[in-house]
């Protein structure tokens, strides 16, 4: 599903170049649930952003679903993001003046799905994350865990091939974190490929594979015995 | 992209961000409103001005006799020049093709009396042509006519305020008034746009006045109206010819500047028109200033709006909004708001102007108005520039990479 070869990325801050990714090689097959781990500043988000076409690598190749991702202009990138990828952010990034339903329906608006169908689909995914009753609520009326569920529903609504989650539990307490992880596991159980960036061990253990990032390279990449979040709830 | 769905999206955004909508709308509405009001006031000023300076006909020369300053043909300097009926007749005869009408004017002051009421008024002894020269408007009755001149009738045409003063609201037509010691019949009552003073005159035939004054044939001022079709250049030539002719008749040295004065209203008109255009320019300038202020206002608000929405736009882009759709969304929104608000400002401005009517006449703003074309043009200008003003920050926002917009602070 995802193949990256010899990926490099530097940031220039003033005159200095900060070499964040120093040759990353890694593949993800369909249906995997991968945790990307590492200390703060190790380049986890940078890697995820490149995978999410929110950022571009300086060097290396990236193939998504046998589709080479390179030289994308903004318009194309937006289209591919919409078609292939769903994002889940640490700070949810819901649009604050839109209701839960409207937030979930928004990716479908950009797919030019008719309004009625859009809202039906959005409702379906809201039900899937257990928030059908909250459809008309604004994000400000929801708890952190609920907001993240809405964000997950939004990410799923466009039926992406891959879900990319950057510290999805970073802003949540551990109980809520486990609930969100349970949802992510369920979605993965249905076959969706998911990458989760985290620096928390217990979250990483709930994935099926853990990739350790340090100083811009992968120092460890191993399959683990998945801990079911439901056991902790 | 301008389909129903995108409109729906925009209405949602607008209605859920009321303060923002109100702020940008208010700026535009206020800008247009002030523009309309200022422009209307400017036009009102122009109207007052025109009324002050254009209350008389503009195609006339006024000839006044003076004193010679250069000896000529055996005459010494300091001789008083006098016009008489022959001058009038000769001018008429010689310049027939260029003259529209001609009238003398003799000015006197008399106590005018009706029954027990009396007052001091200016008297003007004139010919029928004077009505056009002074743009006298008859309210009732008639003006001095040629028969009056011929028969030296004791008929008078009195101003509206003379009637008001002496007759206290009753009809003066057909009544007899005393002008000095003589009795005159009122045959007409007039009004004049030149203001109150102009309406406190009494007009009588000049021949009657001459008869009263020991049957003299002297005149004071001669007013000559040229045919407008001879144009400005033609009028200038005519002025020269007329002066040469009169100087010759009265044995005046051609270079004598003091013996006869000629005031050419066409010259005044030229100046007045220049002043009028100046006023117009000031008005346009002020209007332009308001518009520019409005444009700057809307630009600032657009910059603010886009900045405030950076994160939202980042989210939209992350979930699939193309840069184009981001720009279009912001533009569509700003154009919609400026159009709606512009219309509100336009409408309320025009409403206010028309409700003012003549209530500001005391401030020299008469009949303020703005023609709809100008007002709509100004509104469109503001919409267009509002759109451009929105486009610049919208494009910048659309170019920001979503990660930059989404980065957690
Ligand atoms: N846009 C940027 N410009 C400059 N430096 C950046 C930028 N984004 C990230 N960095 C730096 O790159 C390093 C890796 O960042 P990041 O990928 O966010 O790490 P992580 O998500 O693992 O905490 C950090 O040192 C960070 O300060
Ligand atoms: Mg990070």
XYZ file of C-alpha atoms and ligand atoms in Angstrom:
670
model
C 0.000 0.000 0.000
C 2.766 2.413 1.002
C 6.345 2.137 -0.204
C 8.984 4.697 0.627
C 12.609 4.494 -0.340
C 15.526 6.530 0.938
C 13.411 9.465 2.049
C 15.261 12.641 3.099
C 13.900 15.832 4.509
C 15.620 18.945 5.891
C 14.248 22.158 7.189
C 16.167 25.374 6.790
C 15.972 27.646 9.772
C 17.788 30.825 8.916
C 21.159 29.719 7.616
C 21.119 26.314 9.238
C 19.719 23.210 7.669
C 18.076 20.783 10.053
C 18.276 17.299 8.610
C 15.168 15.650 10.063
C 14.737 12.513 7.948
C 17.968 10.873 6.869
C 16.990 8.066 4.561
C 13.828 6.307 5.573
C 12.937 3.005 3.957
C 9.681 1.379 4.825
C 6.657 -0.385 3.424
C 3.176 -0.789 4.723
C 0.814 -3.448 3.442
C -2.903 -3.133 3.214
C -4.715 -3.659 6.488
C -1.767 -2.905 8.733
C -1.999 -0.852 11.920
C 1.393 0.775 12.359
C 2.621 2.861 15.261
C 5.376 5.340 14.499
C 7.250 6.011 17.702
C 10.062 8.236 18.780
C 10.898 10.999 21.136
C 9.640 14.494 20.595
C 11.371 16.136 17.657
C 12.487 12.848 16.112
C 10.610 13.562 12.886
C 7.443 11.497 13.323
C 5.090 14.254 12.212
C 7.397 15.182 9.365
C 7.245 11.628 8.063
C 3.491 11.451 8.445
C 3.030 14.788 6.696
C 5.050 13.583 3.748
C 2.975 10.415 3.627
C -0.096 12.635 3.794
C 1.087 14.813 0.910
C 0.896 17.766 3.230
C 4.614 18.180 2.775
C 7.151 17.027 0.206
C 10.386 15.127 0.666
C 13.700 16.468 -0.567
C 14.835 13.097 -1.811
C 13.522 9.585 -2.183
C 10.461 7.967 -3.678
C 6.996 7.464 -2.349
C 4.430 5.141 -3.862
C 0.888 5.027 -2.584
C -1.284 2.134 -3.759
C 1.104 1.592 -6.689
C 0.787 5.227 -7.571
C 4.041 7.241 -7.600
C 3.631 10.421 -5.592
C 5.890 13.091 -7.025
C 5.815 16.565 -8.490
C 2.321 17.163 -7.258
C 0.973 20.655 -7.527
C -1.338 21.884 -4.787
C -4.490 21.142 -6.733
C -3.465 17.545 -7.490
C -2.250 17.009 -3.957
C -5.597 18.226 -2.651
C -7.384 15.799 -4.945
C -5.241 12.824 -3.915
C -5.542 13.684 -0.253
C -9.265 13.790 -0.622
C -9.361 10.487 -2.475
C -6.694 8.414 -0.728
C -6.147 9.773 2.740
C -7.967 10.549 5.924
C -6.360 12.680 8.619
C -6.719 12.599 12.360
C -4.929 15.352 14.271
C -3.934 15.736 17.882
C -5.955 18.930 18.154
C -8.898 17.512 16.182
C -9.021 20.446 13.747
C -12.758 20.489 13.437
C -14.296 23.613 11.932
C -15.722 25.353 14.938
C -18.752 26.963 13.361
C -19.923 23.769 11.691
C -22.011 21.121 13.404
C -20.684 17.605 13.904
C -22.624 16.412 10.878
C -21.403 19.262 8.659
C -17.816 18.603 9.697
C -18.096 14.954 8.788
C -19.793 15.806 5.492
C -17.155 18.345 4.434
C -14.740 15.954 2.632
C -17.692 14.736 0.590
C -18.495 18.329 -0.358
C -15.055 18.510 -1.930
C -15.782 15.234 -3.716
C -18.840 16.969 -5.145
C -21.208 14.493 -3.614
C -24.770 15.853 -3.652
C -25.923 17.371 -0.404
C -28.503 14.780 0.533
C -26.203 11.850 -0.065
C -23.448 13.700 1.742
C -25.509 14.092 4.867
C -26.689 10.476 4.755
C -23.137 9.214 4.510
C -21.990 11.578 7.249
C -24.795 10.358 9.472
C -23.746 6.756 8.869
C -20.194 7.470 10.009
C -21.402 9.486 12.976
C -23.406 6.444 14.000
C -20.321 4.307 13.504
C -18.357 6.381 16.023
C -21.373 6.368 18.331
C -22.270 10.018 18.059
C -25.409 9.994 15.944
C -27.244 11.808 18.687
C -24.725 14.634 18.583
C -25.055 15.380 14.886
C -26.321 18.911 15.288
C -23.909 19.912 18.037
C -21.052 22.316 17.541
C -17.520 21.110 18.416
C -17.475 23.497 21.366
C -20.325 21.512 22.898
C -18.416 18.237 22.771
C -15.780 16.649 24.977
C -12.250 16.001 23.714
C -12.957 12.319 23.127
C -16.133 13.138 21.262
C -14.325 15.671 19.110
C -11.734 13.081 18.172
C -14.471 10.614 17.265
C -16.036 13.253 15.023
C -12.623 13.800 13.443
C -12.308 10.041 12.884
C -15.768 9.945 11.326
C -14.726 12.812 9.066
C -11.548 10.977 8.081
C -13.572 7.867 7.253
C -16.369 9.664 5.400
C -14.326 10.103 2.232
C -13.539 6.351 2.299
C -9.775 6.791 2.117
C -7.307 3.984 1.511
C -5.137 5.020 4.437
C -5.835 6.764 7.725
C -3.038 8.932 9.097
C -3.302 9.838 12.759
C -0.815 12.244 14.352
C -0.890 11.760 18.119
C -4.633 11.125 18.063
C -4.667 10.613 21.815
C -2.168 13.340 22.678
C -4.792 15.692 24.016
C -6.901 13.080 25.795
C -6.800 11.418 29.208
C -5.930 7.742 29.270
C -9.469 6.425 29.543
C -10.635 8.472 26.576
C -7.413 7.561 24.772
C -8.262 3.889 25.054
C -11.758 4.497 23.777
C -10.374 6.261 20.739
C -7.826 3.461 20.241
C -10.630 0.930 20.490
C -12.399 2.732 17.663
C -9.214 2.810 15.620
C -8.710 -0.915 16.195
C -12.264 -1.649 15.100
C -11.774 0.335 11.929
C -8.533 -1.534 11.324
C -10.313 -4.830 11.964
C -12.526 -3.982 9.005
C -9.390 -3.826 6.860
C -8.443 -0.171 6.781
C -4.718 0.637 6.715
C -3.865 2.970 9.585
C -0.674 4.756 10.645
C -0.598 6.175 14.155
C 2.111 8.539 15.335
C 2.584 8.399 19.098
C 5.224 8.637 21.748
C 3.266 6.635 24.289
C 4.167 2.971 24.725
C 0.698 1.792 25.712
C -0.822 3.348 22.599
C 1.905 1.828 20.410
C 1.246 -1.619 21.888
C -2.344 -1.411 20.687
C -1.056 -1.380 17.127
C 0.165 -4.438 15.210
C 3.556 -3.084 14.232
C 5.846 -0.539 15.876
C 8.386 1.548 13.982
C 10.985 3.361 16.100
C 12.401 6.607 14.777
C 15.561 8.145 16.137
C 17.878 10.794 14.751
C 16.160 10.662 11.383
C 16.399 6.947 10.775
C 14.349 3.895 11.655
C 16.181 2.082 14.408
C 13.610 -0.621 14.980
C 10.655 -2.026 13.063
C 8.833 -4.982 14.603
C 5.488 -6.705 14.677
C 3.933 -6.908 18.135
C 1.212 -8.820 19.881
C -1.695 -6.391 19.706
C -3.159 -5.304 23.016
C -6.888 -4.875 22.611
C -8.004 -1.513 23.875
C -11.325 -2.994 24.922
C -9.486 -4.874 27.666
C -8.582 -1.552 29.262
C -11.859 0.262 28.958
C -17.932 26.250 -8.692
C -20.675 28.889 -8.603
C -23.351 26.289 -8.150
C -26.092 25.973 -5.625
C -23.978 23.887 -3.339
C -21.204 26.428 -3.058
C -23.754 29.157 -2.388
C -25.246 27.046 0.328
C -21.809 26.545 1.834
C -21.269 30.314 1.743
C -24.614 31.187 3.279
C -23.835 28.769 6.071
C -20.466 30.398 6.653
C -21.958 33.878 6.528
C -24.815 33.141 8.847
C -22.614 31.347 11.348
C -20.020 34.120 11.469
C -22.317 37.030 12.057
C -19.820 39.440 13.576
C -17.392 39.017 10.721
C -20.162 39.390 8.163
C -21.464 42.439 9.943
C -18.041 44.091 10.133
C -17.214 43.756 6.488
C -20.738 44.538 5.398
C -20.921 47.560 7.636
C -17.714 49.038 6.210
C -18.976 48.738 2.679
C -22.459 49.999 3.485
C -21.022 52.950 5.375
C -18.582 53.745 2.572
C -21.298 53.802 -0.049
C -23.661 55.640 2.260
C -21.148 58.418 2.929
C -20.259 58.560 -0.726
C -23.881 59.017 -1.727
C -24.463 61.667 0.932
C -21.312 63.630 0.142
C -21.891 63.444 -3.544
C -25.478 64.537 -3.059
C -24.389 67.456 -0.879
C -21.860 68.439 -3.507
C -24.567 68.516 -6.108
C -26.701 70.530 -3.708
C -23.897 73.057 -3.287
C -23.592 73.279 -7.027
C -27.296 73.889 -7.329
C -27.190 76.736 -4.822
C -24.208 78.202 -6.542
C -25.861 78.074 -9.913
C -28.876 79.726 -8.488
C -26.820 82.577 -7.071
C -24.874 83.276 -10.168
C -27.103 82.201 -12.948
C -30.314 83.891 -11.980
C -29.937 86.327 -14.849
C -29.735 85.596 -18.523
C -26.210 84.763 -19.606
C -26.253 86.156 -23.120
C -26.213 89.837 -22.224
C -23.976 92.892 -22.203
C -24.609 95.718 -19.809
C -23.514 99.175 -20.947
C -22.996 101.889 -18.327
C -22.086 105.483 -19.072
C -19.017 106.898 -17.301
C -16.645 109.898 -17.660
C -14.064 110.451 -20.339
C -10.430 110.129 -19.362
C -8.797 111.159 -22.662
C -9.492 114.423 -24.565
C -10.880 113.773 -28.025
C -12.233 115.765 -31.003
C -12.008 119.011 -29.085
C -13.768 117.620 -26.007
C -11.971 117.888 -22.712
C -11.506 115.006 -20.294
C -13.910 114.470 -17.438
C -16.979 114.864 -19.609
C -20.005 112.865 -18.430
C -21.409 110.494 -20.999
C -25.145 110.025 -21.123
C -27.181 107.465 -23.054
C -30.472 108.422 -24.622
C -33.263 106.906 -26.645
C -31.359 107.450 -29.876
C -28.552 105.230 -28.640
C -31.086 102.510 -27.995
C -32.639 102.887 -31.439
C -29.302 103.067 -33.245
C -27.873 100.014 -31.529
C -31.023 98.141 -32.357
C -30.834 99.213 -36.005
C -27.114 98.652 -36.539
C -26.791 95.258 -34.872
C -30.210 93.902 -35.746
C -28.860 90.539 -36.864
C -27.040 89.897 -33.622
C -29.478 91.206 -31.086
C -32.098 89.047 -29.454
C -33.587 91.909 -27.455
C -32.521 95.202 -25.946
C -33.760 97.120 -22.943
C -32.759 100.172 -20.986
C -32.869 100.244 -17.239
C -33.334 103.322 -15.133
C -33.112 102.750 -11.406
C -34.852 104.935 -8.860
C -35.985 104.696 -5.286
C -39.531 105.573 -4.321
C -41.924 105.343 -1.492
C -44.684 103.081 -2.690
C -48.047 103.295 -1.027
C -51.268 101.312 -0.994
C -53.984 102.696 1.239
C -52.351 103.214 4.608
C -49.391 100.903 3.912
C -46.230 102.296 2.458
C -42.631 101.295 2.054
C -39.466 102.180 0.196
C -38.729 100.132 -2.910
C -36.378 100.119 -5.802
C -37.970 101.149 -9.060
C -36.767 99.918 -12.402
C -37.973 101.645 -15.511
C -37.498 99.139 -18.304
C -38.599 97.775 -21.681
C -40.262 94.348 -22.189
C -36.870 92.731 -22.934
C -35.912 93.221 -19.318
C -38.050 90.292 -18.279
C -35.820 87.857 -20.134
C -32.617 89.616 -19.085
C -33.513 89.332 -15.427
C -35.352 86.002 -15.797
C -38.333 87.505 -14.077
C -41.055 84.930 -13.510
C -44.589 86.238 -13.627
C -46.899 84.836 -11.008
C -49.956 86.591 -12.305
C -50.968 89.340 -14.672
C -48.493 90.457 -17.297
C -45.182 92.200 -17.747
C -44.539 95.631 -19.275
C -45.323 95.368 -23.007
C -44.600 97.408 -26.113
C -47.888 99.267 -25.924
C -46.973 100.440 -22.452
C -43.723 101.797 -23.853
C -45.458 103.527 -26.715
C -48.328 104.944 -24.700
C -46.251 105.707 -21.609
C -48.850 103.997 -19.474
C -48.913 104.214 -15.736
C -48.810 100.513 -15.223
C -46.569 98.749 -12.735
C -45.384 95.182 -12.239
C -44.559 94.535 -8.608
C -42.492 91.909 -6.830
C -44.019 89.142 -4.767
C -42.739 90.664 -1.554
C -44.055 94.120 -2.475
C -47.481 92.568 -2.800
C -46.999 90.734 0.456
C -45.868 93.875 2.293
C -48.461 96.287 0.970
C -51.470 94.113 0.292
C -51.013 91.732 3.201
C -51.872 88.631 1.279
C -54.662 90.155 -0.771
C -54.595 90.291 -4.535
C -52.805 93.365 -5.902
C -53.831 92.900 -9.532
C -55.863 95.822 -10.841
C -55.303 97.870 -7.702
C -53.738 101.307 -7.775
C -50.577 102.107 -5.904
C -48.816 105.410 -5.402
C -45.244 105.554 -6.620
C -43.962 108.810 -5.298
C -46.785 111.212 -6.033
C -48.241 109.337 -8.974
C -50.781 106.616 -9.151
C -49.996 103.388 -11.051
C -52.164 100.384 -11.758
C -50.711 97.003 -10.843
C -50.826 94.794 -13.935
C -48.545 91.997 -12.815
C -46.854 90.318 -9.863
C -43.541 88.495 -10.295
C -41.125 86.316 -8.472
C -37.427 85.937 -9.035
C -34.957 83.176 -8.189
C -32.369 85.828 -7.380
C -33.557 85.993 -3.790
C -35.668 88.240 -1.618
C -34.100 91.513 -2.711
C -35.013 90.864 -6.323
C -38.612 90.444 -5.278
C -38.755 93.900 -3.706
C -38.659 95.804 -6.992
C -41.304 97.631 -8.944
C -41.106 97.711 -12.725
C -42.629 100.457 -14.887
C -42.228 101.406 -18.577
C -39.052 103.445 -19.104
C -40.916 105.902 -21.288
C -43.345 106.610 -18.470
C -40.425 107.366 -16.176
C -38.925 109.678 -18.757
C -42.234 111.472 -19.061
C -42.429 111.932 -15.322
C -38.908 113.291 -15.271
C -39.649 116.315 -17.408
C -39.968 114.352 -20.610
C -36.258 113.581 -20.762
C -34.884 111.093 -23.293
C -31.944 110.047 -21.135
C -31.300 106.451 -20.181
C -28.932 104.968 -17.631
C -28.024 101.410 -18.338
C -28.540 99.682 -21.646
C -28.825 95.921 -21.608
C -28.173 94.169 -24.909
C -28.919 90.478 -25.312
C -27.117 88.816 -28.185
C -28.477 85.834 -30.016
C -27.025 82.764 -28.293
C -26.262 81.142 -31.644
C -23.435 83.624 -32.351
C -21.470 81.724 -29.710
C -18.766 82.833 -27.335
C -16.434 84.057 -30.093
C -19.245 85.881 -31.825
C -20.181 87.560 -28.559
C -16.603 88.740 -28.075
C -16.569 90.296 -31.546
C -19.937 91.858 -30.961
C -18.678 93.352 -27.706
C -15.799 95.043 -29.574
C -18.023 96.334 -32.345
C -20.553 97.662 -29.871
C -17.912 99.547 -27.918
C -16.363 101.021 -31.067
C -19.803 102.046 -32.271
C -20.765 103.716 -29.003
C -17.432 105.490 -28.611
C -17.772 106.902 -32.079
C -21.319 108.096 -31.402
C -20.274 109.859 -28.247
C -16.970 111.285 -29.485
C -14.867 109.159 -27.191
C -11.232 108.338 -27.800
C -10.923 104.690 -28.832
C -8.523 104.011 -25.976
C -10.658 105.659 -23.329
C -11.370 103.038 -20.677
C -13.559 105.157 -18.428
C -16.197 106.676 -20.661
C -18.332 103.608 -21.186
C -18.274 100.414 -19.223
C -19.373 97.163 -20.709
C -20.002 94.156 -18.527
C -20.163 90.954 -20.460
C -22.109 88.287 -18.644
C -20.560 85.739 -20.975
C -17.236 86.457 -19.262
C -18.828 85.983 -15.878
C -20.443 82.863 -17.169
C -17.095 81.498 -18.232
C -15.723 82.157 -14.773
C -18.792 80.756 -13.129
C -18.563 77.645 -15.179
C -14.948 77.287 -14.198
C -15.926 77.618 -10.583
C -18.707 75.142 -11.188
C -16.274 72.608 -12.599
C -13.957 73.253 -9.675
C -16.798 72.496 -7.316
C -17.567 69.391 -9.323
C -13.942 68.365 -9.035
C -13.919 68.894 -5.293
C -17.075 66.834 -5.026
C -15.618 64.049 -7.150
C -12.407 64.179 -5.176
C -14.201 63.861 -1.874
C -16.274 61.048 -3.315
C -13.190 59.293 -4.562
C -11.597 59.706 -1.141
C -14.584 58.074 0.511
C -14.455 55.219 -1.957
C -10.747 54.711 -1.389
C -11.327 54.749 2.354
C -14.029 52.145 1.841
C -11.732 50.024 -0.286
C -8.960 50.239 2.302
C -11.493 49.328 4.967
C -12.713 46.282 3.125
C -9.140 45.260 2.277
C -8.147 45.364 5.923
C -11.160 43.367 6.907
C -10.439 40.807 4.215
C -6.860 40.464 5.445
C -8.182 39.997 8.960
C -10.844 37.535 7.859
C -8.397 35.417 5.939
C -5.914 35.474 8.777
C -8.587 34.442 11.228
C -9.572 31.620 8.941
C -6.070 30.351 8.194
C -6.511 27.278 10.308
C -9.943 26.526 8.906
C -8.626 26.899 5.368
C -5.755 24.560 6.287
C -8.261 21.971 7.494
C -10.290 22.362 4.326
C -7.186 21.872 2.224
C -6.083 18.847 4.230
C -9.405 17.172 3.584
C -9.380 17.941 -0.100
C -10.101 21.584 -0.915
C -8.080 22.734 -3.918
C -6.405 26.154 -3.781
C -8.845 27.304 -6.431
C -11.870 26.340 -4.406
C -10.440 28.140 -1.371
C -9.954 31.340 -3.363
C -13.370 31.075 -4.945
C -15.016 30.510 -1.602
C -13.466 33.610 -0.068
C -14.144 35.725 -3.144
C -17.695 34.569 -3.521
C -18.301 35.327 0.103
C -16.735 38.776 -0.025
C -18.500 39.706 -3.253
C -21.797 38.571 -1.844
C -21.328 40.594 1.317
C -20.110 43.733 -0.469
C -22.919 43.538 -3.000
C -25.621 43.120 -0.400
C -24.114 45.722 1.920
C -23.379 48.078 -0.969
C -27.008 47.903 -1.933
C -28.067 48.693 1.624
C -25.716 51.691 1.769
C -26.815 52.882 -1.646
C -30.455 52.570 -0.833
C -30.294 54.233 2.589
C -28.091 57.031 1.210
C -30.512 57.796 -1.577
C -33.424 57.565 0.826
C -31.798 60.039 3.184
C -30.929 62.437 0.376
C -34.425 62.478 -0.995
C -35.927 62.876 2.458
C -33.744 65.951 3.023
C -35.413 67.856 0.201
C -35.007 71.570 0.859
C -34.349 71.331 4.613
C -30.669 72.233 4.125
C -31.269 75.250 1.889
C -29.961 77.474 4.678
C -26.603 75.729 4.424
C -26.436 76.359 0.702
C -27.304 72.782 -0.044
C -30.223 72.920 -2.379
C -31.976 69.880 -3.701
C -29.150 67.420 -2.942
C -29.266 64.393 -5.217
C -27.070 61.795 -6.801
C -27.937 60.290 -10.094
C -28.509 56.585 -9.841
C -25.876 55.863 -12.467
C -23.117 57.482 -10.408
C -24.267 55.737 -7.244
C -24.434 52.320 -8.877
C -21.087 52.913 -10.525
C -19.555 53.723 -7.140
C -21.081 50.580 -5.665
C -19.741 48.440 -8.476
C -16.302 50.016 -8.059
C -16.380 49.118 -4.397
C -17.505 45.564 -5.138
C -14.795 45.093 -7.742
C -12.094 46.496 -5.497
C -13.500 44.578 -2.554
C -13.125 41.443 -4.644
C -9.577 42.360 -5.607
C -8.876 43.229 -1.995
C -10.221 39.826 -1.015
C -8.378 38.036 -3.784
C -4.906 38.987 -2.629
C -5.142 37.536 0.897
C -7.298 34.666 -0.389
C -4.599 33.674 -2.828
C -2.009 33.896 -0.103
C -4.160 31.739 2.147
C -4.703 29.240 -0.635
C -0.951 28.990 -1.104
C -0.162 28.348 2.527
C 0.630 24.700 2.945
C -1.929 22.967 5.084
C 0.733 21.804 7.550
C 1.764 25.386 8.169
C -1.826 26.358 8.770
C -2.448 23.310 10.932
C 0.719 23.433 12.997
C -0.051 23.415 16.667
C 1.103 26.574 18.325
N 8.289 23.638 9.191
C 9.379 23.449 9.953
N 10.428 24.285 9.859
C 11.534 24.120 10.602
N 11.729 23.105 11.457
C 10.712 22.209 11.586
C 9.506 22.332 10.856
N 8.698 21.297 11.189
C 9.382 20.585 12.095
N 10.588 21.128 12.336
C 11.609 20.585 13.224
O 11.921 19.277 12.773
C 12.072 18.417 13.847
C 11.107 17.264 13.745
O 9.800 17.742 13.943
P 8.539 16.805 13.992
O 8.523 15.972 12.754
O 7.342 17.636 14.253
O 8.864 15.913 15.259
P 7.902 15.006 16.132
O 6.559 14.990 15.489
O 8.562 13.695 16.134
O 7.893 15.630 17.480
C 11.879 19.238 15.114
O 13.146 19.615 15.602
C 11.138 20.428 14.631
O 11.494 21.552 15.414
Mg 4.717 15.676 16.137
